[in-house]
Structures are given as structure tokens and as C-alpha cells.
């Protein structure tokens, strides 16, 4: 499983939420922080840069991808956009993808379904799970009412058959 953080901040609430998801997941989990990728090659589409090649390999090797992003101005971050634009057309083919978004207000709630889900489908995801939107105020500390939602999402992910187990 590959967990991708699309937050530009090293101390983001999105990253904290992704950490909680990682703790609940069964099996091997890898983490990719898009903020750690080199900006110039990422933005200019230099697909041959070693860090971008390694990131694409991580995507290719994963059966399940959990993509977490803060929502700014009703859309996922520019880091996520640049990264997804640089992936091959069918990069998510045969994979289960879990979209997670965080935001400051309920006004951003539909960004998962109307901004993020379509691009994940275009990249060929076999299955895009129901999305999870979490208000920033529910993350630090993690709101008690959020735990059942996280557990339900993780149960769905843990039920996905992995290639190694097949």
C-alpha cells in the first residue's frame, strides 16, 4: 500500500490524518510526501529525474493507493495536480485508490467527488473507494466521532486482495 501526502506543509493536519490511517492499516505501508519531490522537475514534467522515476515506481508497485490532500479553493493542491499530470495515462490501472481530503469548512466537502475522483478514474483506477472528507478542526486532536469513519474506510481497504496474497 502506498500512502501519498499532497500537502506542501511538513506539519500539516492532512499528514497527521494520514498517519492515523497508516496506524490502522494491515500490511506493509509506504509513504510518499509529494512536498519532498524536486519542484522544478515536477513542474516542468522532467519524467526522467531519478526522484520522479522512484515515485512512479512506488505507484506502479502498489495495489492500494491512499491519496490525501488538503483542499484549497475547492480543489486539491498543486502538488497533487503536478504529480498526477506526470503519471502515465493508466498509472492506477488495476489499483484501488482511496481519496482523502481535509479542509477548513464544509464548503469543501464535495471537492473529493467533483475534483479528485474524476482524475483518479481517468488514471485507470480499478476501484475508487468512497472518499473521506475531514474538517481541519476534527484532526488535532482527532475527534472521537471521526474514529468510526476512519475504521470503516480502513476496513474497506484491508478487504482489498493484494497481489502478494493472490
mmCIF file with all atom_site columns, C-alpha atoms in Angstrom:
data_model
loop_
_atom_site.group_PDB
_atom_site.id
_atom_site.type_symbol
_atom_site.label_atom_id
_atom_site.label_alt_id
_atom_site.label_comp_id
_atom_site.label_asym_id
_atom_site.label_entity_id
_atom_site.label_seq_id
_atom_site.pdbx_PDB_ins_code
_atom_site.Cartn_x
_atom_site.Cartn_y
_atom_site.Cartn_z
_atom_site.occupancy
_atom_site.B_iso_or_equiv
_atom_site.pdbx_formal_charge
_atom_site.auth_seq_id
_atom_site.auth_comp_id
_atom_site.auth_asym_id
_atom_site.auth_atom_id
_atom_site.pdbx_PDB_model_num
ATOM 1   C CA . UNK A 1 1   ? 0.000   0.000   0.000   1.00 0.00 ? 1   UNK A CA 1
ATOM 2   C CA . UNK A 1 2   ? 1.212   3.449   -0.868  1.00 0.00 ? 2   UNK A CA 1
ATOM 3   C CA . UNK A 1 3   ? 0.090   6.480   1.115   1.00 0.00 ? 3   UNK A CA 1
ATOM 4   C CA . UNK A 1 4   ? 0.594   9.760   -0.726  1.00 0.00 ? 4   UNK A CA 1
ATOM 5   C CA . UNK A 1 5   ? 0.513   13.082  1.092   1.00 0.00 ? 5   UNK A CA 1
ATOM 6   C CA . UNK A 1 6   ? -0.270  16.025  -1.145  1.00 0.00 ? 6   UNK A CA 1
ATOM 7   C CA . UNK A 1 7   ? 0.269   18.663  1.499   1.00 0.00 ? 7   UNK A CA 1
ATOM 8   C CA . UNK A 1 8   ? 3.029   21.219  0.988   1.00 0.00 ? 8   UNK A CA 1
ATOM 9   C CA . UNK A 1 9   ? 3.457   21.532  4.772   1.00 0.00 ? 9   UNK A CA 1
ATOM 10  C CA . UNK A 1 10  ? 5.697   19.292  6.875   1.00 0.00 ? 10  UNK A CA 1
ATOM 11  C CA . UNK A 1 11  ? 3.404   19.859  9.880   1.00 0.00 ? 11  UNK A CA 1
ATOM 12  C CA . UNK A 1 12  ? 0.061   19.537  8.119   1.00 0.00 ? 12  UNK A CA 1
ATOM 13  C CA . UNK A 1 13  ? -3.160  18.232  9.584   1.00 0.00 ? 13  UNK A CA 1
ATOM 14  C CA . UNK A 1 14  ? -3.541  16.175  6.399   1.00 0.00 ? 14  UNK A CA 1
ATOM 15  C CA . UNK A 1 15  ? -0.270  14.423  7.216   1.00 0.00 ? 15  UNK A CA 1
ATOM 16  C CA . UNK A 1 16  ? -1.434  13.765  10.778  1.00 0.00 ? 16  UNK A CA 1
ATOM 17  C CA . UNK A 1 17  ? -4.665  12.241  9.484   1.00 0.00 ? 17  UNK A CA 1
ATOM 18  C CA . UNK A 1 18  ? -2.723  10.075  7.028   1.00 0.00 ? 18  UNK A CA 1
ATOM 19  C CA . UNK A 1 19  ? -0.581  8.908   9.944   1.00 0.00 ? 19  UNK A CA 1
ATOM 20  C CA . UNK A 1 20  ? -3.711  7.732   11.773  1.00 0.00 ? 20  UNK A CA 1
ATOM 21  C CA . UNK A 1 21  ? -4.806  5.849   8.658   1.00 0.00 ? 21  UNK A CA 1
ATOM 22  C CA . UNK A 1 22  ? -1.369  4.208   8.395   1.00 0.00 ? 22  UNK A CA 1
ATOM 23  C CA . UNK A 1 23  ? -1.595  3.034   12.021  1.00 0.00 ? 23  UNK A CA 1
ATOM 24  C CA . UNK A 1 24  ? -4.933  1.329   11.338  1.00 0.00 ? 24  UNK A CA 1
ATOM 25  C CA . UNK A 1 25  ? -3.941  -0.372  8.077   1.00 0.00 ? 25  UNK A CA 1
ATOM 26  C CA . UNK A 1 26  ? -2.892  -4.003  7.911   1.00 0.00 ? 26  UNK A CA 1
ATOM 27  C CA . UNK A 1 27  ? 0.234   -4.929  5.982   1.00 0.00 ? 27  UNK A CA 1
ATOM 28  C CA . UNK A 1 28  ? 3.159   -3.081  4.537   1.00 0.00 ? 28  UNK A CA 1
ATOM 29  C CA . UNK A 1 29  ? 2.685   0.638   4.017   1.00 0.00 ? 29  UNK A CA 1
ATOM 30  C CA . UNK A 1 30  ? 4.970   3.044   2.148   1.00 0.00 ? 30  UNK A CA 1
ATOM 31  C CA . UNK A 1 31  ? 4.670   6.807   2.442   1.00 0.00 ? 31  UNK A CA 1
ATOM 32  C CA . UNK A 1 32  ? 5.338   9.341   -0.298  1.00 0.00 ? 32  UNK A CA 1
ATOM 33  C CA . UNK A 1 33  ? 5.349   13.047  0.595   1.00 0.00 ? 33  UNK A CA 1
ATOM 34  C CA . UNK A 1 34  ? 4.918   14.972  -2.647  1.00 0.00 ? 34  UNK A CA 1
ATOM 35  C CA . UNK A 1 35  ? 6.487   18.025  -0.984  1.00 0.00 ? 35  UNK A CA 1
ATOM 36  C CA . UNK A 1 36  ? 9.790   16.107  -0.925  1.00 0.00 ? 36  UNK A CA 1
ATOM 37  C CA . UNK A 1 37  ? 9.900   15.745  -4.710  1.00 0.00 ? 37  UNK A CA 1
ATOM 38  C CA . UNK A 1 38  ? 12.085  18.292  -6.508  1.00 0.00 ? 38  UNK A CA 1
ATOM 39  C CA . UNK A 1 39  ? 9.890   21.196  -7.590  1.00 0.00 ? 39  UNK A CA 1
ATOM 40  C CA . UNK A 1 40  ? 11.488  22.098  -10.908 1.00 0.00 ? 40  UNK A CA 1
ATOM 41  C CA . UNK A 1 41  ? 11.457  18.599  -12.460 1.00 0.00 ? 41  UNK A CA 1
ATOM 42  C CA . UNK A 1 42  ? 7.951   18.008  -11.089 1.00 0.00 ? 42  UNK A CA 1
ATOM 43  C CA . UNK A 1 43  ? 6.539   21.238  -12.507 1.00 0.00 ? 43  UNK A CA 1
ATOM 44  C CA . UNK A 1 44  ? 8.394   21.014  -15.810 1.00 0.00 ? 44  UNK A CA 1
ATOM 45  C CA . UNK A 1 45  ? 7.479   17.383  -16.356 1.00 0.00 ? 45  UNK A CA 1
ATOM 46  C CA . UNK A 1 46  ? 11.028  16.027  -16.388 1.00 0.00 ? 46  UNK A CA 1
ATOM 47  C CA . UNK A 1 47  ? 9.899   12.422  -16.051 1.00 0.00 ? 47  UNK A CA 1
ATOM 48  C CA . UNK A 1 48  ? 13.476  11.117  -16.208 1.00 0.00 ? 48  UNK A CA 1
ATOM 49  C CA . UNK A 1 49  ? 14.516  12.767  -12.912 1.00 0.00 ? 49  UNK A CA 1
ATOM 50  C CA . UNK A 1 50  ? 15.554  9.967   -10.510 1.00 0.00 ? 50  UNK A CA 1
ATOM 51  C CA . UNK A 1 51  ? 13.209  11.100  -7.709  1.00 0.00 ? 51  UNK A CA 1
ATOM 52  C CA . UNK A 1 52  ? 10.234  11.188  -10.073 1.00 0.00 ? 52  UNK A CA 1
ATOM 53  C CA . UNK A 1 53  ? 11.178  7.797   -11.525 1.00 0.00 ? 53  UNK A CA 1
ATOM 54  C CA . UNK A 1 54  ? 11.292  6.378   -7.983  1.00 0.00 ? 54  UNK A CA 1
ATOM 55  C CA . UNK A 1 55  ? 7.900   7.917   -7.154  1.00 0.00 ? 55  UNK A CA 1
ATOM 56  C CA . UNK A 1 56  ? 6.335   6.412   -10.306 1.00 0.00 ? 56  UNK A CA 1
ATOM 57  C CA . UNK A 1 57  ? 7.839   3.027   -9.388  1.00 0.00 ? 57  UNK A CA 1
ATOM 58  C CA . UNK A 1 58  ? 6.212   3.275   -5.967  1.00 0.00 ? 58  UNK A CA 1
ATOM 59  C CA . UNK A 1 59  ? 2.861   3.917   -7.631  1.00 0.00 ? 59  UNK A CA 1
ATOM 60  C CA . UNK A 1 60  ? 3.378   1.014   -10.039 1.00 0.00 ? 60  UNK A CA 1
ATOM 61  C CA . UNK A 1 61  ? 4.274   -1.378  -7.206  1.00 0.00 ? 61  UNK A CA 1
ATOM 62  C CA . UNK A 1 62  ? 1.246   -0.549  -5.042  1.00 0.00 ? 62  UNK A CA 1
ATOM 63  C CA . UNK A 1 63  ? -2.039  -2.461  -5.081  1.00 0.00 ? 63  UNK A CA 1
ATOM 64  C CA . UNK A 1 64  ? -3.735  0.200   -2.966  1.00 0.00 ? 64  UNK A CA 1
ATOM 65  C CA . UNK A 1 65  ? -3.066  3.934   -3.051  1.00 0.00 ? 65  UNK A CA 1
ATOM 66  C CA . UNK A 1 66  ? -4.339  6.277   -0.348  1.00 0.00 ? 66  UNK A CA 1
ATOM 67  C CA . UNK A 1 67  ? -4.133  9.842   -1.637  1.00 0.00 ? 67  UNK A CA 1
ATOM 68  C CA . UNK A 1 68  ? -4.585  12.558  0.986   1.00 0.00 ? 68  UNK A CA 1
ATOM 69  C CA . UNK A 1 69  ? -4.697  16.251  0.190   1.00 0.00 ? 69  UNK A CA 1
ATOM 70  C CA . UNK A 1 70  ? -5.791  19.473  1.781   1.00 0.00 ? 70  UNK A CA 1
ATOM 71  C CA . UNK A 1 71  ? -8.424  21.339  -0.203  1.00 0.00 ? 71  UNK A CA 1
ATOM 72  C CA . UNK A 1 72  ? -7.558  24.878  -1.203  1.00 0.00 ? 72  UNK A CA 1
ATOM 73  C CA . UNK A 1 73  ? -10.031 26.982  -3.179  1.00 0.00 ? 73  UNK A CA 1
ATOM 74  C CA . UNK A 1 74  ? -12.304 23.947  -3.773  1.00 0.00 ? 74  UNK A CA 1
ATOM 75  C CA . UNK A 1 75  ? -9.573  21.770  -5.302  1.00 0.00 ? 75  UNK A CA 1
ATOM 76  C CA . UNK A 1 76  ? -6.681  19.505  -4.382  1.00 0.00 ? 76  UNK A CA 1
ATOM 77  C CA . UNK A 1 77  ? -3.217  21.006  -4.080  1.00 0.00 ? 77  UNK A CA 1
ATOM 78  C CA . UNK A 1 78  ? -0.970  21.997  -6.960  1.00 0.00 ? 78  UNK A CA 1
ATOM 79  C CA . UNK A 1 79  ? 1.482   19.335  -5.771  1.00 0.00 ? 79  UNK A CA 1
ATOM 80  C CA . UNK A 1 80  ? -1.149  16.656  -6.354  1.00 0.00 ? 80  UNK A CA 1
ATOM 81  C CA . UNK A 1 81  ? -2.040  18.161  -9.740  1.00 0.00 ? 81  UNK A CA 1
ATOM 82  C CA . UNK A 1 82  ? 1.582   18.269  -10.905 1.00 0.00 ? 82  UNK A CA 1
ATOM 83  C CA . UNK A 1 83  ? 2.257   14.730  -9.678  1.00 0.00 ? 83  UNK A CA 1
ATOM 84  C CA . UNK A 1 84  ? -0.866  13.210  -11.216 1.00 0.00 ? 84  UNK A CA 1
ATOM 85  C CA . UNK A 1 85  ? -0.235  15.055  -14.505 1.00 0.00 ? 85  UNK A CA 1
ATOM 86  C CA . UNK A 1 86  ? 3.218   13.460  -14.668 1.00 0.00 ? 86  UNK A CA 1
ATOM 87  C CA . UNK A 1 87  ? 1.948   9.900   -14.275 1.00 0.00 ? 87  UNK A CA 1
ATOM 88  C CA . UNK A 1 88  ? 1.330   7.642   -17.269 1.00 0.00 ? 88  UNK A CA 1
ATOM 89  C CA . UNK A 1 89  ? -2.277  7.600   -18.507 1.00 0.00 ? 89  UNK A CA 1
ATOM 90  C CA . UNK A 1 90  ? -3.133  4.242   -16.883 1.00 0.00 ? 90  UNK A CA 1
ATOM 91  C CA . UNK A 1 91  ? -0.910  4.590   -13.798 1.00 0.00 ? 91  UNK A CA 1
ATOM 92  C CA . UNK A 1 92  ? -3.702  3.454   -11.465 1.00 0.00 ? 92  UNK A CA 1
ATOM 93  C CA . UNK A 1 93  ? -4.932  0.573   -13.645 1.00 0.00 ? 93  UNK A CA 1
ATOM 94  C CA . UNK A 1 94  ? -5.880  -2.417  -11.524 1.00 0.00 ? 94  UNK A CA 1
ATOM 95  C CA . UNK A 1 95  ? -5.449  -0.459  -8.289  1.00 0.00 ? 95  UNK A CA 1
ATOM 96  C CA . UNK A 1 96  ? -7.796  0.555   -5.537  1.00 0.00 ? 96  UNK A CA 1
ATOM 97  C CA . UNK A 1 97  ? -7.485  4.256   -4.762  1.00 0.00 ? 97  UNK A CA 1
ATOM 98  C CA . UNK A 1 98  ? -8.699  5.906   -1.566  1.00 0.00 ? 98  UNK A CA 1
ATOM 99  C CA . UNK A 1 99  ? -9.247  9.678   -1.779  1.00 0.00 ? 99  UNK A CA 1
ATOM 100 C CA . UNK A 1 100 ? -8.935  11.600  1.484   1.00 0.00 ? 100 UNK A CA 1
ATOM 101 C CA . UNK A 1 101 ? -9.282  15.355  1.778   1.00 0.00 ? 101 UNK A CA 1
ATOM 102 C CA . UNK A 1 102 ? -9.085  17.857  4.582   1.00 0.00 ? 102 UNK A CA 1
ATOM 103 C CA . UNK A 1 103 ? -10.485 21.346  4.579   1.00 0.00 ? 103 UNK A CA 1
ATOM 104 C CA . UNK A 1 104 ? -11.338 24.326  6.688   1.00 0.00 ? 104 UNK A CA 1
ATOM 105 C CA . UNK A 1 105 ? -15.085 24.364  6.027   1.00 0.00 ? 105 UNK A CA 1
ATOM 106 C CA . UNK A 1 106 ? -17.911 22.084  4.919   1.00 0.00 ? 106 UNK A CA 1
ATOM 107 C CA . UNK A 1 107 ? -17.969 24.158  1.712   1.00 0.00 ? 107 UNK A CA 1
ATOM 108 C CA . UNK A 1 108 ? -15.078 21.969  0.505   1.00 0.00 ? 108 UNK A CA 1
ATOM 109 C CA . UNK A 1 109 ? -16.896 18.696  1.151   1.00 0.00 ? 109 UNK A CA 1
ATOM 110 C CA . UNK A 1 110 ? -17.744 17.984  -2.494  1.00 0.00 ? 110 UNK A CA 1
ATOM 111 C CA . UNK A 1 111 ? -14.181 18.529  -3.721  1.00 0.00 ? 111 UNK A CA 1
ATOM 112 C CA . UNK A 1 112 ? -13.466 14.818  -3.225  1.00 0.00 ? 112 UNK A CA 1
ATOM 113 C CA . UNK A 1 113 ? -16.253 13.789  -5.597  1.00 0.00 ? 113 UNK A CA 1
ATOM 114 C CA . UNK A 1 114 ? -16.093 16.635  -8.094  1.00 0.00 ? 114 UNK A CA 1
ATOM 115 C CA . UNK A 1 115 ? -12.385 17.480  -8.242  1.00 0.00 ? 115 UNK A CA 1
ATOM 116 C CA . UNK A 1 116 ? -10.396 14.427  -7.116  1.00 0.00 ? 116 UNK A CA 1
ATOM 117 C CA . UNK A 1 117 ? -12.453 11.346  -8.021  1.00 0.00 ? 117 UNK A CA 1
ATOM 118 C CA . UNK A 1 118 ? -12.668 12.113  -11.781 1.00 0.00 ? 118 UNK A CA 1
ATOM 119 C CA . UNK A 1 119 ? -8.886  12.383  -12.229 1.00 0.00 ? 119 UNK A CA 1
ATOM 120 C CA . UNK A 1 120 ? -8.338  9.164   -10.271 1.00 0.00 ? 120 UNK A CA 1
ATOM 121 C CA . UNK A 1 121 ? -10.778 7.395   -12.578 1.00 0.00 ? 121 UNK A CA 1
ATOM 122 C CA . UNK A 1 122 ? -9.122  8.815   -15.687 1.00 0.00 ? 122 UNK A CA 1
ATOM 123 C CA . UNK A 1 123 ? -5.829  7.334   -14.457 1.00 0.00 ? 123 UNK A CA 1
ATOM 124 C CA . UNK A 1 124 ? -7.492  3.918   -14.678 1.00 0.00 ? 124 UNK A CA 1
ATOM 125 C CA . UNK A 1 125 ? -8.211  3.077   -11.043 1.00 0.00 ? 125 UNK A CA 1
ATOM 126 C CA . UNK A 1 126 ? -9.970  -0.281  -10.796 1.00 0.00 ? 126 UNK A CA 1
ATOM 127 C CA . UNK A 1 127 ? -11.912 0.977   -7.803  1.00 0.00 ? 127 UNK A CA 1
ATOM 128 C CA . UNK A 1 128 ? -12.069 4.392   -6.179  1.00 0.00 ? 128 UNK A CA 1
ATOM 129 C CA . UNK A 1 129 ? -13.457 3.939   -2.669  1.00 0.00 ? 129 UNK A CA 1
ATOM 130 C CA . UNK A 1 130 ? -15.868 6.314   -1.086  1.00 0.00 ? 130 UNK A CA 1
ATOM 131 C CA . UNK A 1 131 ? -13.968 9.417   -0.237  1.00 0.00 ? 131 UNK A CA 1
ATOM 132 C CA . UNK A 1 132 ? -13.288 10.771  3.192   1.00 0.00 ? 132 UNK A CA 1
ATOM 133 C CA . UNK A 1 133 ? -13.522 14.483  3.909   1.00 0.00 ? 133 UNK A CA 1
ATOM 134 C CA . UNK A 1 134 ? -12.414 15.702  7.326   1.00 0.00 ? 134 UNK A CA 1
ATOM 135 C CA . UNK A 1 135 ? -12.592 19.194  8.746   1.00 0.00 ? 135 UNK A CA 1
ATOM 136 C CA . UNK A 1 136 ? -9.272  20.569  9.977   1.00 0.00 ? 136 UNK A CA 1
ATOM 137 C CA . UNK A 1 137 ? -10.826 21.112  13.403  1.00 0.00 ? 137 UNK A CA 1
ATOM 138 C CA . UNK A 1 138 ? -11.501 17.360  13.716  1.00 0.00 ? 138 UNK A CA 1
ATOM 139 C CA . UNK A 1 139 ? -7.836  16.380  13.347  1.00 0.00 ? 139 UNK A CA 1
ATOM 140 C CA . UNK A 1 140 ? -5.904  17.993  16.194  1.00 0.00 ? 140 UNK A CA 1
ATOM 141 C CA . UNK A 1 141 ? -6.846  16.305  18.429  1.00 0.00 ? 141 UNK A CA 1
ATOM 142 C CA . UNK A 1 142 ? -8.617  13.619  16.411  1.00 0.00 ? 142 UNK A CA 1
ATOM 143 C CA . UNK A 1 143 ? -12.341 13.971  17.081  1.00 0.00 ? 143 UNK A CA 1
ATOM 144 C CA . UNK A 1 144 ? -13.932 10.934  18.693  1.00 0.00 ? 144 UNK A CA 1
ATOM 145 C CA . UNK A 1 145 ? -16.696 10.826  16.065  1.00 0.00 ? 145 UNK A CA 1
ATOM 146 C CA . UNK A 1 146 ? -14.065 10.504  13.338  1.00 0.00 ? 146 UNK A CA 1
ATOM 147 C CA . UNK A 1 147 ? -12.700 7.131   14.535  1.00 0.00 ? 147 UNK A CA 1
ATOM 148 C CA . UNK A 1 148 ? -15.664 5.044   13.232  1.00 0.00 ? 148 UNK A CA 1
ATOM 149 C CA . UNK A 1 149 ? -15.375 6.711   9.809   1.00 0.00 ? 149 UNK A CA 1
ATOM 150 C CA . UNK A 1 150 ? -11.624 6.025   9.699   1.00 0.00 ? 150 UNK A CA 1
ATOM 151 C CA . UNK A 1 151 ? -12.108 2.422   10.804  1.00 0.00 ? 151 UNK A CA 1
ATOM 152 C CA . UNK A 1 152 ? -14.825 1.836   8.166   1.00 0.00 ? 152 UNK A CA 1
ATOM 153 C CA . UNK A 1 153 ? -12.557 3.219   5.450   1.00 0.00 ? 153 UNK A CA 1
ATOM 154 C CA . UNK A 1 154 ? -9.605  1.148   6.643   1.00 0.00 ? 154 UNK A CA 1
ATOM 155 C CA . UNK A 1 155 ? -11.786 -1.980  6.820   1.00 0.00 ? 155 UNK A CA 1
ATOM 156 C CA . UNK A 1 156 ? -12.706 -1.398  3.175   1.00 0.00 ? 156 UNK A CA 1
ATOM 157 C CA . UNK A 1 157 ? -9.035  -1.034  2.245   1.00 0.00 ? 157 UNK A CA 1
ATOM 158 C CA . UNK A 1 158 ? -7.961  -4.062  4.284   1.00 0.00 ? 158 UNK A CA 1
ATOM 159 C CA . UNK A 1 159 ? -10.527 -6.163  2.401   1.00 0.00 ? 159 UNK A CA 1
ATOM 160 C CA . UNK A 1 160 ? -8.840  -5.439  -0.951  1.00 0.00 ? 160 UNK A CA 1
ATOM 161 C CA . UNK A 1 161 ? -6.963  -8.538  -2.207  1.00 0.00 ? 161 UNK A CA 1
ATOM 162 C CA . UNK A 1 162 ? -3.284  -7.752  -2.701  1.00 0.00 ? 162 UNK A CA 1
ATOM 163 C CA . UNK A 1 163 ? -1.135  -9.292  -5.432  1.00 0.00 ? 163 UNK A CA 1
ATOM 164 C CA . UNK A 1 164 ? 1.205   -10.903 -2.891  1.00 0.00 ? 164 UNK A CA 1
ATOM 165 C CA . UNK A 1 165 ? -1.751  -12.634 -1.247  1.00 0.00 ? 165 UNK A CA 1
ATOM 166 C CA . UNK A 1 166 ? -3.385  -13.665 -4.527  1.00 0.00 ? 166 UNK A CA 1
#
